[in-house]
Short mmCIF file of C-alpha atoms and ligand atoms in Angstrom, two decimals:
data_model
loop_
_atom_site.label_atom_id
_atom_site.label_comp_id
_atom_site.label_asym_id
_atom_site.label_seq_id
_atom_site.Cartn_x
_atom_site.Cartn_y
_atom_site.Cartn_z
CA MET D 263 128.94 118.01 104.66
CA ARG D 264 129.88 115.37 107.10
CA ASP D 265 128.80 112.81 104.49
CA GLY D 266 127.81 114.75 101.52
CA GLY D 267 130.93 116.42 100.27
CA GLN D 268 133.74 115.20 98.11
CA ALA D 269 134.83 112.81 100.83
CA ALA D 270 131.88 110.64 100.23
CA ASN D 271 132.76 110.18 96.57
CA PRO D 272 135.32 107.30 96.88
CA ALA D 273 132.61 105.55 99.11
CA VAL D 274 130.04 105.67 96.29
CA ALA D 275 132.40 104.08 93.97
CA GLU D 276 133.26 101.33 96.45
CA ARG D 277 129.62 100.69 97.31
CA LEU D 278 128.55 100.47 93.87
CA GLU D 279 131.31 97.87 93.12
CA ARG D 280 130.08 95.97 96.24
CA VAL D 281 126.53 95.94 94.80
CA ARG D 282 127.68 94.86 91.37
CA ALA D 283 129.70 91.96 92.98
CA GLU D 284 126.43 90.82 94.78
CA ILE D 285 124.57 91.05 91.58
CA ARG D 286 127.15 88.86 89.80
CA GLU D 287 127.20 86.27 92.92
CA ALA D 288 123.32 86.03 93.02
CA CYS D 289 123.37 85.39 89.17
CA ARG D 290 125.96 82.78 89.64
CA GLU D 291 124.09 80.94 92.34
CA ALA D 292 120.81 81.31 90.31
CA GLY D 293 122.41 80.10 87.13
CA ARG D 294 121.60 83.34 85.44
CA ASP D 295 123.64 85.63 82.99
CA PRO D 296 124.57 88.82 84.84
CA ALA D 297 123.85 90.56 81.64
CA GLU D 298 120.09 89.82 82.12
CA VAL D 299 120.11 91.91 85.38
CA CYS D 300 119.77 95.68 85.08
CA LEU D 301 121.13 97.85 88.05
CA VAL D 302 118.92 101.00 88.34
CA ALA D 303 120.78 103.18 90.71
CA VAL D 304 117.97 105.11 92.58
CA SER D 305 119.16 108.75 93.19
CA LYS D 306 116.08 110.36 94.71
CA ALA D 307 116.99 112.94 97.38
CA GLN D 308 120.62 112.33 96.98
CA PRO D 309 123.20 115.10 96.68
CA LEU D 310 124.47 115.83 93.35
CA GLU D 311 127.96 114.96 94.09
CA ARG D 312 127.10 111.35 94.90
CA ILE D 313 125.35 111.03 91.73
CA GLU D 314 128.37 112.47 89.90
CA ALA D 315 130.46 110.06 91.62
CA ALA D 316 128.35 107.06 90.40
CA LEU D 317 128.50 108.38 86.89
CA ARG D 318 132.20 108.51 87.17
CA ALA D 319 132.23 105.16 88.32
CA GLY D 320 130.67 103.95 85.17
CA GLN D 321 127.05 103.74 86.31
CA ARG D 322 124.57 104.82 83.47
CA VAL D 323 121.10 103.58 84.47
CA PHE D 324 119.33 105.73 87.26
CA GLY D 325 116.00 105.74 88.76
CA GLU D 326 114.07 108.88 90.15
CA ASN D 327 110.76 109.10 92.13
CA TYR D 328 109.97 112.77 91.53
CA VAL D 329 109.45 114.50 87.98
CA GLN D 330 110.42 117.97 89.54
CA GLU D 331 113.56 116.63 91.22
CA ALA D 332 114.76 114.83 88.03
CA LYS D 333 113.99 118.07 86.15
CA ARG D 334 116.17 120.03 88.15
CA ARG D 335 119.29 118.02 87.77
CA TRP D 336 119.21 115.55 84.88
CA PRO D 337 119.06 117.57 81.80
CA ALA D 338 122.46 119.08 82.83
CA LEU D 339 123.86 115.63 83.87
CA ARG D 340 122.93 114.18 80.41
CA GLU D 341 124.96 116.81 78.62
CA ALA D 342 128.04 115.40 80.20
CA TYR D 343 126.73 111.81 80.06
CA PRO D 344 124.67 111.44 77.00
CA ASP D 345 124.40 107.67 77.44
CA VAL D 346 122.48 107.92 80.85
CA GLU D 347 119.20 105.95 80.74
CA LEU D 348 116.68 107.38 83.31
CA HIS D 349 113.94 105.31 84.64
CA LEU D 350 110.82 106.90 86.42
CA ILE D 351 109.94 104.74 89.46
CA GLY D 352 107.77 106.99 91.41
CA ALA D 353 104.12 107.65 91.23
CA LEU D 354 103.04 109.73 88.35
CA GLN D 355 100.28 112.23 88.10
CA THR D 356 98.65 113.02 84.64
CA ASN D 357 99.53 116.78 84.78
CA LYS D 358 103.20 115.57 84.93
CA ALA D 359 102.95 113.28 81.93
CA ARG D 360 104.33 115.58 79.45
CA ASP D 361 107.68 116.39 81.63
CA ALA D 362 107.80 112.73 82.30
CA VAL D 363 107.79 111.64 78.62
CA ARG D 364 110.36 114.42 78.10
CA LEU D 365 112.62 113.66 80.76
CA PHE D 366 112.63 109.80 81.24
CA ASP D 367 113.62 107.02 78.95
CA VAL D 368 111.67 104.23 80.71
CA ILE D 369 108.44 104.78 82.72
CA GLN D 370 107.93 102.01 85.19
CA THR D 371 104.89 103.18 87.07
CA ILE D 372 101.91 102.92 84.73
CA ASP D 373 99.03 101.70 87.22
CA ARG D 374 95.86 103.03 85.75
CA PRO D 375 94.17 103.70 82.39
CA ARG D 376 94.24 107.46 82.81
CA ILE D 377 98.02 107.69 83.25
CA ALA D 378 98.65 105.30 80.29
CA GLU D 379 96.35 107.44 78.10
CA ALA D 380 98.04 110.68 79.25
CA LEU D 381 101.47 109.12 78.62
CA ALA D 382 100.43 107.79 75.08
CA ARG D 383 99.11 111.17 74.22
CA GLU D 384 102.24 113.00 75.08
CA MET D 385 104.44 110.27 73.24
CA ASP D 386 102.06 110.92 70.16
CA ARG D 387 102.78 114.65 70.41
CA LEU D 388 106.46 114.14 70.70
CA GLY D 389 106.46 111.46 67.87
CA LEU D 390 108.21 108.91 70.09
CA ARG D 391 107.38 105.91 72.24
CA ARG D 392 109.07 105.34 75.68
CA PRO D 393 109.28 101.72 76.98
CA VAL D 394 107.08 101.31 79.84
CA PHE D 395 106.44 98.83 82.80
CA LEU D 396 103.13 98.13 84.52
CA GLU D 397 103.30 98.53 88.32
CA VAL D 398 101.58 95.79 90.13
CA ASN D 399 100.05 96.17 93.63
CA LEU D 400 100.98 92.54 94.56
CA GLY D 401 100.15 92.78 98.32
CA GLU D 402 96.88 94.45 97.25
CA GLU D 403 97.46 97.13 100.06
CA PRO D 404 94.69 99.82 99.70
CA GLN D 405 97.04 102.72 100.13
CA LYS D 406 99.61 101.60 97.52
CA ALA D 407 100.13 102.49 93.98
CA GLY D 408 99.71 99.76 91.38
CA VAL D 409 97.17 97.83 89.55
CA THR D 410 95.69 94.86 91.33
CA PRO D 411 96.59 91.48 89.84
CA GLU D 412 92.96 91.00 88.66
CA ALA D 413 92.99 94.33 86.60
CA LEU D 414 96.26 93.75 85.09
CA PRO D 415 95.08 91.90 82.00
CA ALA D 416 92.60 94.77 81.03
CA LEU D 417 95.30 97.51 81.67
CA LEU D 418 97.79 95.56 79.66
CA ARG D 419 95.40 95.00 76.59
CA LEU D 420 94.70 98.80 76.69
CA CYS D 421 98.29 99.72 76.68
CA ARG D 422 99.39 97.21 74.20
CA GLU D 423 96.44 97.20 71.83
CA GLN D 424 94.71 100.59 72.03
CA LEU D 425 97.70 102.93 73.10
CA GLU D 426 100.49 100.94 71.24
CA LEU D 427 102.79 101.52 74.21
CA PRO D 428 105.93 99.12 74.26
CA VAL D 429 105.27 97.36 77.49
CA LEU D 430 108.58 95.71 78.55
CA GLY D 431 107.39 94.24 81.91
CA LEU D 432 106.10 94.35 85.35
CA MET D 433 107.15 96.37 88.43
CA ALA D 434 106.39 96.09 92.04
CA ILE D 435 107.09 97.35 95.59
CA PRO D 436 106.46 94.42 97.92
CA PRO D 437 104.85 95.26 101.28
CA LEU D 438 107.29 96.87 103.72
CA GLY D 439 109.02 94.53 106.08
CA GLU D 440 108.01 91.29 104.09
CA GLU D 441 110.11 88.77 102.50
CA VAL D 442 110.78 89.64 98.74
CA ALA D 443 111.16 86.14 97.59
CA PRO D 444 107.38 85.13 97.17
CA TYR D 445 106.65 88.52 95.51
CA ALA D 446 109.53 88.32 93.18
CA ALA D 447 108.44 84.97 92.10
CA LEU D 448 104.76 85.90 91.70
CA LEU D 449 105.69 89.10 89.59
CA ALA D 450 107.97 86.93 87.33
CA LYS D 451 105.16 84.58 87.06
CA LEU D 452 102.75 87.32 86.07
CA ALA D 453 105.07 88.58 83.51
CA ARG D 454 105.83 85.16 81.92
CA GLU D 455 102.06 84.50 81.72
CA HIS D 456 101.61 87.93 79.86
CA GLY D 457 104.69 87.30 77.61
CA LEU D 458 106.58 90.09 79.23
CA GLU D 459 110.35 89.70 79.61
CA LYS D 460 111.20 92.28 82.38
CA VAL D 461 110.56 92.18 86.03
CA SER D 462 111.41 95.18 88.29
CA VAL D 463 111.54 94.17 91.90
CA GLY D 464 114.26 94.31 94.61
CA MET D 465 115.86 97.35 96.55
CA SER D 466 118.93 97.74 98.89
CA GLY D 467 117.85 95.30 101.40
CA ASP D 468 116.80 92.41 99.25
CA PHE D 469 118.19 92.71 95.75
CA PRO D 470 120.20 89.29 95.77
CA THR D 471 117.06 87.49 96.72
CA ALA D 472 115.02 89.18 94.16
CA ILE D 473 117.39 88.35 91.53
CA ARG D 474 117.36 84.58 92.68
CA PHE D 475 113.54 84.83 92.25
CA GLY D 476 113.44 86.44 88.67
CA ALA D 477 113.99 90.14 88.84
CA THR D 478 115.65 91.49 85.68
CA HIS D 479 115.81 95.05 87.06
CA VAL D 480 116.77 95.87 90.63
CA ARG D 481 116.31 99.29 92.08
CA VAL D 482 119.06 100.19 94.50
CA GLY D 483 119.35 103.45 96.30
CA THR D 484 121.07 103.62 99.90
CA ALA D 485 123.30 100.55 99.21
CA ILE D 486 124.90 102.50 96.34
CA PHE D 487 124.81 106.35 97.70
CA GLY D 488 124.37 105.85 101.35
CA PRO D 489 121.56 107.02 103.45
CA ARG D 490 119.27 109.74 101.95
CA PRO D 491 119.80 113.03 103.71
CA GLU D 492 116.86 114.53 105.28
CA ARG D 493 114.91 116.79 102.76
CA GLY D 494 115.20 120.39 102.92
CA PRO D 495 111.92 122.50 103.72
CA ARG D 496 111.67 123.57 100.22
CA GLU D 497 112.22 120.09 98.52
CA PRO D 498 109.08 118.34 97.42
CA GLY D 499 108.60 115.05 99.30
CA PRO D 500 106.27 112.20 98.54
CA GLY D 501 102.75 113.15 97.54
CA GLN D 502 103.57 116.95 97.37
CA GLU D 503 103.79 117.13 93.76
CA GLY D 504 99.99 117.69 93.42
CA GLY D 505 97.63 115.65 91.22
C1 PLP C 118 113.55 104.57 97.06
C2 PLP C 118 113.11 103.43 96.11
C3 PLP C 118 113.97 102.29 95.91
C4 PLP C 118 115.34 102.21 96.43
O1 PLP C 118 115.28 102.14 97.88
P1 PLP C 118 116.58 101.81 98.67
O2 PLP C 118 116.20 101.09 99.97
O3 PLP C 118 117.34 103.04 98.91
O4 PLP C 118 117.44 100.81 97.84
C5 PLP C 118 113.47 101.49 95.03
N1 PLP C 118 112.22 101.49 94.44
C6 PLP C 118 111.56 102.43 94.73
C7 PLP C 118 110.12 102.53 94.06
C8 PLP C 118 111.76 103.55 95.52
O5 PLP C 118 110.89 104.67 95.78
#
């Protein structure tokens, strides 16, 4: 309980306020309206009490990577905080599409036709439409999720014209250890070229820069919640949710 107990809660509120201040400052420097930038608090693998501390501090937009983890805790949290907006920011398998559509308000990680089709089918079944982002593999890294920039126009056409998904914008995870600036600028340019308003890029280490280069959604985890604790042996990790 060294860092996970009640004692950590004031720390979450303070870190959150610091992150918000950095967002305002980056917007001021870039001549942008802070209302244009949405802070997505990434709560994957964080203890529940830190999430509750962020909720008490007024944070309402959260990002989760794993459908199963979100399913365990967000339905109860939503009862206490009905105005929460939950974003899926992790890779999605088609067999999780139904749960994803039920649990998440925004799905940021559409990166191939099969997942777009599965989500559209589940949305049809539930009689609703969730806003989505398409994830772009800007670095064209072979192991990484995301549609290549070349394949983006076809995927976007499928989503918009055939599946009638409300595509809000583009999302990217730049290659590890590289400067975010050129990737944020490229993602913003691609979004503009395709008539999309929203640009999801920037994490704890680089969100102010991402904002200067056009991010509208920054996904910030450890800068708000502190380091993620080690996962327990029974917790699902990346790639362990099955496909
Ligand atoms: C974990 C994660 C984040 C947040 O990372 P931090 O470094 O903790 O801010 C943002 N985006 C995605 C897709 C992630 O998986």
